XYZ file of C-alpha atoms in Angstrom:
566
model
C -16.828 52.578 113.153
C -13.191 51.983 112.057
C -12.511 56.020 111.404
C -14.204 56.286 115.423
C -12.142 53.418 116.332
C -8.547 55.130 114.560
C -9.754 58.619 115.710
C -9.861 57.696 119.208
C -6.381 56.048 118.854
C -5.084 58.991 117.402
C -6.403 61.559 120.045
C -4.790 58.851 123.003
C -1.798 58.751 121.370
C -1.541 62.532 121.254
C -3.010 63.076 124.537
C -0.082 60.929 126.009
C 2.658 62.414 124.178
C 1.455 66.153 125.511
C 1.986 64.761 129.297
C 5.056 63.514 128.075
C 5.915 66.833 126.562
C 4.764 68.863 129.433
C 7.722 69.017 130.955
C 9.616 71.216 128.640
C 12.266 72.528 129.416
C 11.190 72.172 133.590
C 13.324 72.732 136.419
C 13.542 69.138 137.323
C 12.353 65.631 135.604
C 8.554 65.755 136.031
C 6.911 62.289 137.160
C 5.333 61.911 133.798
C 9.065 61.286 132.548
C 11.197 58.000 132.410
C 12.937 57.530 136.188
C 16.593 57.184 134.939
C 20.219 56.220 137.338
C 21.435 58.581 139.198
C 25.574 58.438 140.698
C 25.734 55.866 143.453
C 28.042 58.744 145.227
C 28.947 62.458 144.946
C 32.264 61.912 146.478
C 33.072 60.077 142.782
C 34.063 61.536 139.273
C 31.378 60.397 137.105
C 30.734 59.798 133.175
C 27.178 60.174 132.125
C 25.901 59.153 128.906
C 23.305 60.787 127.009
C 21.308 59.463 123.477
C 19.026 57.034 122.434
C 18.214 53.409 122.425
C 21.355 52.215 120.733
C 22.836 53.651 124.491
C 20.049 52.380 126.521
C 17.603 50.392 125.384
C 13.830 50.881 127.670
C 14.660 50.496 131.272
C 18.139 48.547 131.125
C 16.729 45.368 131.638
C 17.010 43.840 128.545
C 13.617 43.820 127.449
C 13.080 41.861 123.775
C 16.906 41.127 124.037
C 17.661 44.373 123.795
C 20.571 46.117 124.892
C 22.079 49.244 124.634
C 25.958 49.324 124.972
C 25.504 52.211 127.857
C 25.423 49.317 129.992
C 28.009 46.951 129.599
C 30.311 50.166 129.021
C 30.264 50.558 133.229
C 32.100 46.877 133.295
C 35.139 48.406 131.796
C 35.506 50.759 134.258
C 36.343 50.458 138.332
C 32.661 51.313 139.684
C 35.007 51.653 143.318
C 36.332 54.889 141.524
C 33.745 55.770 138.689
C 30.544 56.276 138.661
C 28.993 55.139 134.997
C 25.312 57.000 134.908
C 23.597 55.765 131.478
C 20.755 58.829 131.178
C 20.300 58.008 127.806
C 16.611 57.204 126.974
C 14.603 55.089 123.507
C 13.187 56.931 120.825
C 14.574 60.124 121.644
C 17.043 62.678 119.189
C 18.999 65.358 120.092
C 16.195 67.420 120.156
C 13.393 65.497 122.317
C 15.908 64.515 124.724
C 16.215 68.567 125.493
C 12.683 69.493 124.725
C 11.201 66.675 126.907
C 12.500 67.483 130.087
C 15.630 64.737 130.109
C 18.512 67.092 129.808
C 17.561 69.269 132.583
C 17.087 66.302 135.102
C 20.994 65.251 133.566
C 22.238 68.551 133.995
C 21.225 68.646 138.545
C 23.635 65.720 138.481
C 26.664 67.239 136.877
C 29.358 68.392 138.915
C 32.807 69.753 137.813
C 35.793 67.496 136.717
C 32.459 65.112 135.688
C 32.527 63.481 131.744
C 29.584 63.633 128.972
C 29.455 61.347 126.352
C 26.968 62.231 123.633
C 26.000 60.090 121.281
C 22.606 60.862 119.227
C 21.851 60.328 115.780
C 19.119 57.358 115.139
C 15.856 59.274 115.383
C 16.665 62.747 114.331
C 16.395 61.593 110.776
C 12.382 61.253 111.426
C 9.932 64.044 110.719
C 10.468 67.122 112.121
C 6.552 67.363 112.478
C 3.576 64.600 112.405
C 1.217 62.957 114.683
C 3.671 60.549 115.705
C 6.776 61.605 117.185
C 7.932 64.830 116.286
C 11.357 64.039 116.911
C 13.243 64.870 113.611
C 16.372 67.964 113.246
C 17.382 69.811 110.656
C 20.207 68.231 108.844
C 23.899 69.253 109.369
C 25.103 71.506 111.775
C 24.346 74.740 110.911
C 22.176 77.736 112.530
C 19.116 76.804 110.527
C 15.693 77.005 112.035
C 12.403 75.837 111.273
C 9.359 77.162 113.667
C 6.324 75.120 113.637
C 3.411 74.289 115.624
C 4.100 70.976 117.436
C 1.314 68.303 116.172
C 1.938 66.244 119.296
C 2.280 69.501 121.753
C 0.022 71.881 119.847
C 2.463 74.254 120.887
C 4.994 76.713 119.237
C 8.803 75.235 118.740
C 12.123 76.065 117.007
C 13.638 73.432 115.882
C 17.105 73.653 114.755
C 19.746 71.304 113.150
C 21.120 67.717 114.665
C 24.743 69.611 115.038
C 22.790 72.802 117.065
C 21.381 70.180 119.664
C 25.162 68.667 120.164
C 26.439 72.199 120.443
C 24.073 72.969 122.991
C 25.087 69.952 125.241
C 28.343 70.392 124.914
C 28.250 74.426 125.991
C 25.206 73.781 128.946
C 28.097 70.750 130.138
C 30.890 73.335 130.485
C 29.583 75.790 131.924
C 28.806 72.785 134.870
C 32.685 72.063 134.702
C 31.780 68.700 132.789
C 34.036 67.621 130.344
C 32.230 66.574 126.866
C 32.929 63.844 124.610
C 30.960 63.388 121.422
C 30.690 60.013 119.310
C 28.917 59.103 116.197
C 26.125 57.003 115.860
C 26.709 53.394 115.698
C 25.966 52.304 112.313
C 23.158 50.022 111.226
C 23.276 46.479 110.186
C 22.893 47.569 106.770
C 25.700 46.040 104.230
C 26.655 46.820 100.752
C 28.345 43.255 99.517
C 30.957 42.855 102.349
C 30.821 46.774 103.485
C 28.508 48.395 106.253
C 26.864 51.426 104.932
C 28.073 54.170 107.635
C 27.129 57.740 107.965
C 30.100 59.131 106.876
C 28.743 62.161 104.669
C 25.865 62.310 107.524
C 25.371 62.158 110.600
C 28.933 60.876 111.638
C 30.282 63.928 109.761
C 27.864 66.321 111.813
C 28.692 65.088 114.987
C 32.178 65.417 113.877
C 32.152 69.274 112.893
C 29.980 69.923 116.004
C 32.661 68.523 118.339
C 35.247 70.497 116.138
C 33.181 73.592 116.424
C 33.316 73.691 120.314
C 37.139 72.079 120.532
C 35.752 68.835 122.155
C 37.388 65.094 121.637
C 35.662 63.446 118.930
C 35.041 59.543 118.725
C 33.798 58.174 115.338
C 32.265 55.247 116.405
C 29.960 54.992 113.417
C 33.603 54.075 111.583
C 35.177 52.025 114.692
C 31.862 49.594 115.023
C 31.373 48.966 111.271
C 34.915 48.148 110.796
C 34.508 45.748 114.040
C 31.356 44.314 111.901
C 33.301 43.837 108.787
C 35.935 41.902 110.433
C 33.230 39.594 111.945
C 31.199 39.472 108.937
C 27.741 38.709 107.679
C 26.776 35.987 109.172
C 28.196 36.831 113.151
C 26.764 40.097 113.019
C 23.633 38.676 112.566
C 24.137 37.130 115.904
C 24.925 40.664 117.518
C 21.683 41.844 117.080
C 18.189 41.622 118.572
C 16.026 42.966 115.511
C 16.347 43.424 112.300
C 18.740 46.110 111.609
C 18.791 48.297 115.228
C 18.982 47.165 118.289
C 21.451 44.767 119.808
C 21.954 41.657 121.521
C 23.953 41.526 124.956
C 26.639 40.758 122.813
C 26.473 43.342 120.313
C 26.059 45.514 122.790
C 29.468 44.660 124.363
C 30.946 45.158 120.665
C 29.808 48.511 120.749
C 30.955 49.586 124.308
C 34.082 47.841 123.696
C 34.356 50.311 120.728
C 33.457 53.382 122.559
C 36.688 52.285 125.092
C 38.645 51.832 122.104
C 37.804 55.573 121.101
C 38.664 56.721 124.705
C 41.897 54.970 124.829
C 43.049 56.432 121.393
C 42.439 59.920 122.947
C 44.085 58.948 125.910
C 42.084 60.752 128.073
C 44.018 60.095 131.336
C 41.501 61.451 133.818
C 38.896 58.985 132.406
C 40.861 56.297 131.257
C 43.035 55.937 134.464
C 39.476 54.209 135.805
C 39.307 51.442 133.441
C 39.775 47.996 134.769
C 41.560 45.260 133.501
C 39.256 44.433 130.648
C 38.964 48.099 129.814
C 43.590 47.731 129.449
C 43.226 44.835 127.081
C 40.842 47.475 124.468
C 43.168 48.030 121.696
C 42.898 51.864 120.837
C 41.087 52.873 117.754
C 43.142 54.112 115.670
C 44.142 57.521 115.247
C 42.415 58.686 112.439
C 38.785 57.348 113.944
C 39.419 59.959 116.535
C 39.461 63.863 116.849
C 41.094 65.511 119.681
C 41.356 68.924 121.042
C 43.783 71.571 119.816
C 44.037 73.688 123.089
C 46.446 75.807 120.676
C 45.775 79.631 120.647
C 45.699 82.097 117.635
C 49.389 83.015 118.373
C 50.164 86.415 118.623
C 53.104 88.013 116.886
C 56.105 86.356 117.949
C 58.558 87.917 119.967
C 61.719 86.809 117.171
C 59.475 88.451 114.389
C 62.445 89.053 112.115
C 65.098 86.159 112.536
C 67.439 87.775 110.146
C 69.236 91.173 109.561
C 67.927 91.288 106.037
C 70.924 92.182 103.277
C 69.813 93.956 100.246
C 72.697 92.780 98.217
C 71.643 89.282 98.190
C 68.555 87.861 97.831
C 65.450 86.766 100.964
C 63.608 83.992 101.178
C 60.435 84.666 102.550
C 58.468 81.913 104.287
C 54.514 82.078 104.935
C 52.514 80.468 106.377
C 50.971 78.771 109.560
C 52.198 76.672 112.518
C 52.998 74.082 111.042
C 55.981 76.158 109.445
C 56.426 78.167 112.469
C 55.078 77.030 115.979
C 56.238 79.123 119.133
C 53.914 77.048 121.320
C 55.156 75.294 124.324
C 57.815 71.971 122.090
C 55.947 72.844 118.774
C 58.723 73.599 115.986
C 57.751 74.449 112.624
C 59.413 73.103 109.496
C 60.645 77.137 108.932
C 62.056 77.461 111.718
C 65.139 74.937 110.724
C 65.099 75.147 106.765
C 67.527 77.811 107.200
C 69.973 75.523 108.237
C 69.823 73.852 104.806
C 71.531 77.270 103.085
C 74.248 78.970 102.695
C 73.245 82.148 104.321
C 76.452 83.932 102.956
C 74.416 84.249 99.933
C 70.641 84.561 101.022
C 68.736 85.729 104.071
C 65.667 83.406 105.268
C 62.706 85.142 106.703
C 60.567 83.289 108.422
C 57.564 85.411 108.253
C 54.423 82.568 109.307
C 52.944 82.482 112.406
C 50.715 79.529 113.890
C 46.832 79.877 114.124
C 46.719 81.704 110.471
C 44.918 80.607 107.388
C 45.270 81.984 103.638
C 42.822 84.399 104.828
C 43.824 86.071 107.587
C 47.104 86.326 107.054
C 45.714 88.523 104.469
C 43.041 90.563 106.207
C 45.889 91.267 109.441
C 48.115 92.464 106.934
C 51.007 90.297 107.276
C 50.823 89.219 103.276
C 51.403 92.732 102.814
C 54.083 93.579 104.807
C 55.932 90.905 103.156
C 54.766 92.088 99.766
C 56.402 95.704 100.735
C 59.321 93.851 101.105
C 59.961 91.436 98.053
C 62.600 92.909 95.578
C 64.122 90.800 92.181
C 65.279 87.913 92.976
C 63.664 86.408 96.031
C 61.537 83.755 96.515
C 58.611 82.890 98.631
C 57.756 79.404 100.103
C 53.699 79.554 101.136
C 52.391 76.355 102.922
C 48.711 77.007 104.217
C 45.958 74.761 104.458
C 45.204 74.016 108.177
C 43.035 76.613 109.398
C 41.416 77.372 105.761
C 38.968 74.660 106.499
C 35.543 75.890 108.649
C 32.029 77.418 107.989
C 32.888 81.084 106.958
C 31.241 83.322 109.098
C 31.235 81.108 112.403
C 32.823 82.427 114.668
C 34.092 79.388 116.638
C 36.415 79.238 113.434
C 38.017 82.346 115.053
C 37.431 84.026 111.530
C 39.986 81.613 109.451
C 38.245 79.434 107.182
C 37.820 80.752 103.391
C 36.290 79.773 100.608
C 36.840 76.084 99.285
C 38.223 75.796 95.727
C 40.407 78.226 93.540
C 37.572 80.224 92.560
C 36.181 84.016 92.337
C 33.026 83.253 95.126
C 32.916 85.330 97.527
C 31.002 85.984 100.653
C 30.430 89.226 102.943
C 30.898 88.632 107.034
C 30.389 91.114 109.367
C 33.468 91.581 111.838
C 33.224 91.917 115.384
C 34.290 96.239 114.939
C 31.629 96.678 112.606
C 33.668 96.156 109.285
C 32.579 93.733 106.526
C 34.910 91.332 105.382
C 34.806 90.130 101.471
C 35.953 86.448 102.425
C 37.216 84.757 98.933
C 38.637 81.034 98.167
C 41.529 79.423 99.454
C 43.093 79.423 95.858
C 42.068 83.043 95.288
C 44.292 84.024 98.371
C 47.190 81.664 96.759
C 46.817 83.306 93.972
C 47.025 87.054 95.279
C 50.293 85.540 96.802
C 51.718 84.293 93.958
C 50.598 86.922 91.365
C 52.153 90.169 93.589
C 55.442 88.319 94.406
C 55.638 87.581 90.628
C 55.225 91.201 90.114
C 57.849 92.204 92.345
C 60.225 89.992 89.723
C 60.552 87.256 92.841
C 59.701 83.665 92.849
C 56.429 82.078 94.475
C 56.824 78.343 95.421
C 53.413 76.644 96.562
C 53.655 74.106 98.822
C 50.773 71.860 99.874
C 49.846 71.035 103.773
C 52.047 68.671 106.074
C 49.840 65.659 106.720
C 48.507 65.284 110.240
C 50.436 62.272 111.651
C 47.005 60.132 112.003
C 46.549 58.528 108.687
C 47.644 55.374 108.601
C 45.648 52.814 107.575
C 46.752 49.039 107.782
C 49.846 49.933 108.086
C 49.930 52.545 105.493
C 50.265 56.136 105.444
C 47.759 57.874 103.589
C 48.110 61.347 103.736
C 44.901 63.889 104.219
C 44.412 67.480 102.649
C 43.828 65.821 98.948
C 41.680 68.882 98.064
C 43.980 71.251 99.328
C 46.656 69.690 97.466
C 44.992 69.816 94.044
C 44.002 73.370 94.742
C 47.534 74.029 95.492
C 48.567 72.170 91.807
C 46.386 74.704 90.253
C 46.838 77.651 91.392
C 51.193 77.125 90.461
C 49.309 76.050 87.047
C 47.685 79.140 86.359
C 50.295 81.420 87.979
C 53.387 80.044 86.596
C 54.701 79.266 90.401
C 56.582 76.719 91.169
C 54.776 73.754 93.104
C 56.011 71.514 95.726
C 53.869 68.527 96.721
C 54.939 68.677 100.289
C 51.952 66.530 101.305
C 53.111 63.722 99.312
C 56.587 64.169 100.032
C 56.373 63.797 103.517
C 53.530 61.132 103.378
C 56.044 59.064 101.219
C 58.732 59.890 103.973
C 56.334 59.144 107.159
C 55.945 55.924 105.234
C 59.608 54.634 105.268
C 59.777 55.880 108.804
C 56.989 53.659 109.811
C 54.362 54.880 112.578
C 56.157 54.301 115.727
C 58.987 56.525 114.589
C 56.627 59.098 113.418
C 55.038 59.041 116.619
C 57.963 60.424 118.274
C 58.194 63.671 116.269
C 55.007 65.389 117.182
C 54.668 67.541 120.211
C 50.771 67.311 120.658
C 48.294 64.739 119.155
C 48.034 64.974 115.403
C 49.392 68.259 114.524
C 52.162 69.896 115.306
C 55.945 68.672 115.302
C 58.774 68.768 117.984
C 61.770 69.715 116.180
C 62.920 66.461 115.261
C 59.736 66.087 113.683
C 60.379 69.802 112.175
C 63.973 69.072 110.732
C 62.354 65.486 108.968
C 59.904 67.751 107.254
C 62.160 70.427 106.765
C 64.321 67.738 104.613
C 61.573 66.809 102.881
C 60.646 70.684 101.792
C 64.356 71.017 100.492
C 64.314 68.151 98.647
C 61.333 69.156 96.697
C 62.787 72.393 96.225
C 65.949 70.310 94.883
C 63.938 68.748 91.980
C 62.654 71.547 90.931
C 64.264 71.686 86.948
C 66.152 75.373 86.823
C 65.092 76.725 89.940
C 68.221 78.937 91.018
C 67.288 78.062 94.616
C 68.727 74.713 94.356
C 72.149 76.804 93.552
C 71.870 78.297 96.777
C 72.046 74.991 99.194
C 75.207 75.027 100.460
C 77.838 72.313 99.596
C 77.704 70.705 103.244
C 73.839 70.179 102.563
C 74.478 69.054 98.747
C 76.367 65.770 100.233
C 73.376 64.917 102.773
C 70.401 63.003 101.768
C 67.543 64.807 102.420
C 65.060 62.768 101.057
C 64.249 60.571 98.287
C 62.200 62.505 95.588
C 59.886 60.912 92.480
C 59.250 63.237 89.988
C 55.833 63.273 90.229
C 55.566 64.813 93.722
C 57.563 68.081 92.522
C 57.410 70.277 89.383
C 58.579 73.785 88.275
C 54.686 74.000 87.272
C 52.048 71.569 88.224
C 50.914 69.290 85.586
């Protein structure tokens, strides 16, 4: 009687998921699905949310005192000028909220100049296929599928990963004129000692790559909320919450949206956050390192100044390479190469700025532009090569605009298939280094190695930390095991941003994180001669002209530079 009894339960439950499920991918939201808001008026801009409980929680009416923070996000904002439509629905991921039906009934409502904010993450962990749900993605955010039979559907589905689903969103929303916005997951109340366990090596870091992927802003709320929770602590968190370790209180809820704001306001998003009402003002931004924002940069094409110097034979050319951070030529970006020269005496050396923004180790190599260099080099000159910003990516995406290579110094390679036809033998960022420094060795010239200028959003309490620590040790070995010189501009300028402070530092940047304005340029430009200054027997340092010698250009430990890394 009890296997009849948990039989019939079973077949109910399945029967009543189908219905649900029948409305795949329909034209419009079938009756069988959840009624959800719609704007209160066309006439407005609106911002619709999409996700799961932690956005809205059943109908929105506080049911179990439970609250998702989709709804007290619309009190921060002027509902006379904004319409805030929470379409987010329980117990959905990223993929049930498309394969149910929900997405298409979001997508009738989404007219140009409108916002998205996506923000899935909770239930996509669960099985990709059972009896219960069905509900789980494949984890990361790669092109992975899985086809099954759906247990609750009985019908055929491709399921791909968390980061797919995003991606999808975020495309379908542009081509409606929409403007997407993806956030983490807010984190569980789950602590280690005086800590909250986030998702950072998860699902905060797919959502992350996925909004990086398709160039949208970025807001890590997973990190913003848990650090909110730490500075509560233990015991008023416990009051933020409605269950055990999910759902939210009123309260919590109001954390949470309060965070979300915080994001917003720390991309400064003007068109959205020009709505926000006087509560929404008194947000403090997030800061900059819990956001991402959109580089609307393009891979530059060959500047017009290609050759900045009439290069003299008789004396020896320093060659710089690398990307925009060392030479811009986008709207006030100015790279750091751009006014080294200055720093010279060019009575006895020719500089030749020779990077170009949007590059990586690798293509630099595959357009050719290492080589025409390497045609060039004769005894006695010297190559600076700073890369590091664009080597980062999935190889063989193609939303990385073909720049990412290999991580590590290594001999891995891996075969992509170029958009003519031709297959490209993609190799590590150190093994491109190392083809740098090797053939400008071999022309009897000297490679220096400099590590990646720090993107200006790293401070933390009030200290600069700076990012590309990977990059930086790469860059340590590969002068190691060449014999090049090595120049730990990362540090260098960290430890400069650091006596600056950040409100000076703010002001020499051109766009959000990346790129400097030539104040910003000449500080880091400094900070690359001064490394080259401490650099024990380097004949470069003889070259500096006298008016230079007497300037202080920045204040070097020994650590940070070396003839040869240690």
């Amino acid at each position: 009687m009890g296997s009849l009894l948990m039989m019939s339960i079973r077949v109910l439950r399945l029967s009543v998921c189908i219905a649900l499920a029948g409305s795949m991918f329909a034209g419009s939201v079938s009756a069988g699905l959840r009624t959800l808001p719609e704007p209160a008026g066309d006439a407005l801009p609106s911002v619709f949310l999409v996700g799961d409980s932690t956005v809205r929680n059943g109908d929105a009416s506080g049911g179990n005192g439970q609250w998702g923070w989709g709804e007290p996000f619309r009190d921060f904002f002027d509902s006379s000028k904004l319409n805030v439509v929470n379409r987010a629905v329980g117990g959905l991921s990223s993929r049930t909220y498309l394969t149910f039906g929900y997405w298409e009934g979001t997508k009738e409502h989404l007219k140009p100049g409108d916002f998205l904010i996506i923000q899935f993450g909770h239930n996509d962990a669960s099985p990709i296929n059972d009896d219960q749900r069905a509900r789980g993605t494949i984890r990361g955010n790669g092109d992975e599928v899985e086809e099954i039979v759906n247990q609750m559907t009985g019908k055929q589905e491709v399921v791909h990963s968390y980061g797919w689903y995003l991606r999808n969103y975020i495309r379908e929303a542009r081509e409606k004129g929409v403007h997407p916005i993806v956030c983490s997951p807010v984190p569980r109340k789950s602590w280690d000692g005086a800590k909250v366990n986030r998702a950072t090596s998860s699902y905060a870091s797919w959502a992350r790559e996925a909004a990086a992927a398709e160039d949208v802003p970025f807001v890590d709320l997973n990190d913003i909320v848990a650090e909110r929770y730490e500075a509560i602590g233990q015991p008023g968190v416990e009051e933020l919450f409605a269950d055990k370790h999910t759902h939210t209180s009123m309260a919590g809820a109001r954390l949470n949206a309060e965070c979300v704001v915080a994001g917003l306001r720390a991309l400064a998003i003007k068109d959205l956050t020009r709505f926000l009402t006087a509560d929404g003002e008194k947000v403090s931004p997030a800061r900059a390192n819990q956001v991402a924002f959109v580089d609307p940069r393009p891979v530059l094409d060959e500047l017009s100044d290609a050759d900045v110097a009439m290069l003299r034979g008789a004396i020896p050319t320093l060659y710089i390479i690398g990307d925009s951070t060392v030479r811009n030529g986008h709207m006030d970006g100015v790279g750091w190469g751009e006014v080294v020269g200055q720093h010279f005496d060019r009575a006895k050396i020719d500089v030749a700025n020779r990077a170009i923004g949007g590059r990586s180790t690798r293509s630099f190599t595959r357009e050719g532009r290492w080589d025409d260099v390497y045609q060039k080099l004769k005894p006695g000159d010297f190559v600076i090569m700073q890369f590091g910003h664009n080597d980062g990516g999935r190889v063989g995406d193609i939303r990385y605009k073909r720049r990412p290579a290999l991580p590590g110094i290594g001999d891995e390679t891996q075969d992509v298939s170029l958009d003519d036809g031709r297959v490209e033998v993609v190799r590590t960022y150190g093994w491109y280094l190392k083809l740098f420094c090797t053939e400008t060795k071999s022309k009897g010239a000297t490679p220096i190695v400099c590590s990646p200028v720090p993107h200006k959003d790293n401070w933390r309490d009030g200290k600069f930390v700076p990012d590309f620590a990977e990059h930086r040790k790469w860059c340590g070995q590969v002068a190691k095991e060449t014999g090049a010189k090595f120049v730990d501009l990362t540090a260098l300028i960290g430890q400069r941003y650091q006596e600056l402070g950040e409100a000076e530092v703010e002001t020499l940047f051109a766009d959000a994180r990346t790129h400097t304005n030539k104040k910003g340029a000449e500080v880091n430009a400094e900070c690359v001669v001064a490394g080259l200054r401490s650099i024990a027997a380097l004949p470069l340092s003889l070259l500096v002209s006298e008016r230079e010698q007497g300037e202080r250009v920045g204040d070097v430990s020994a650590p940070l530079v070396s003839s040869r890394a240690e």
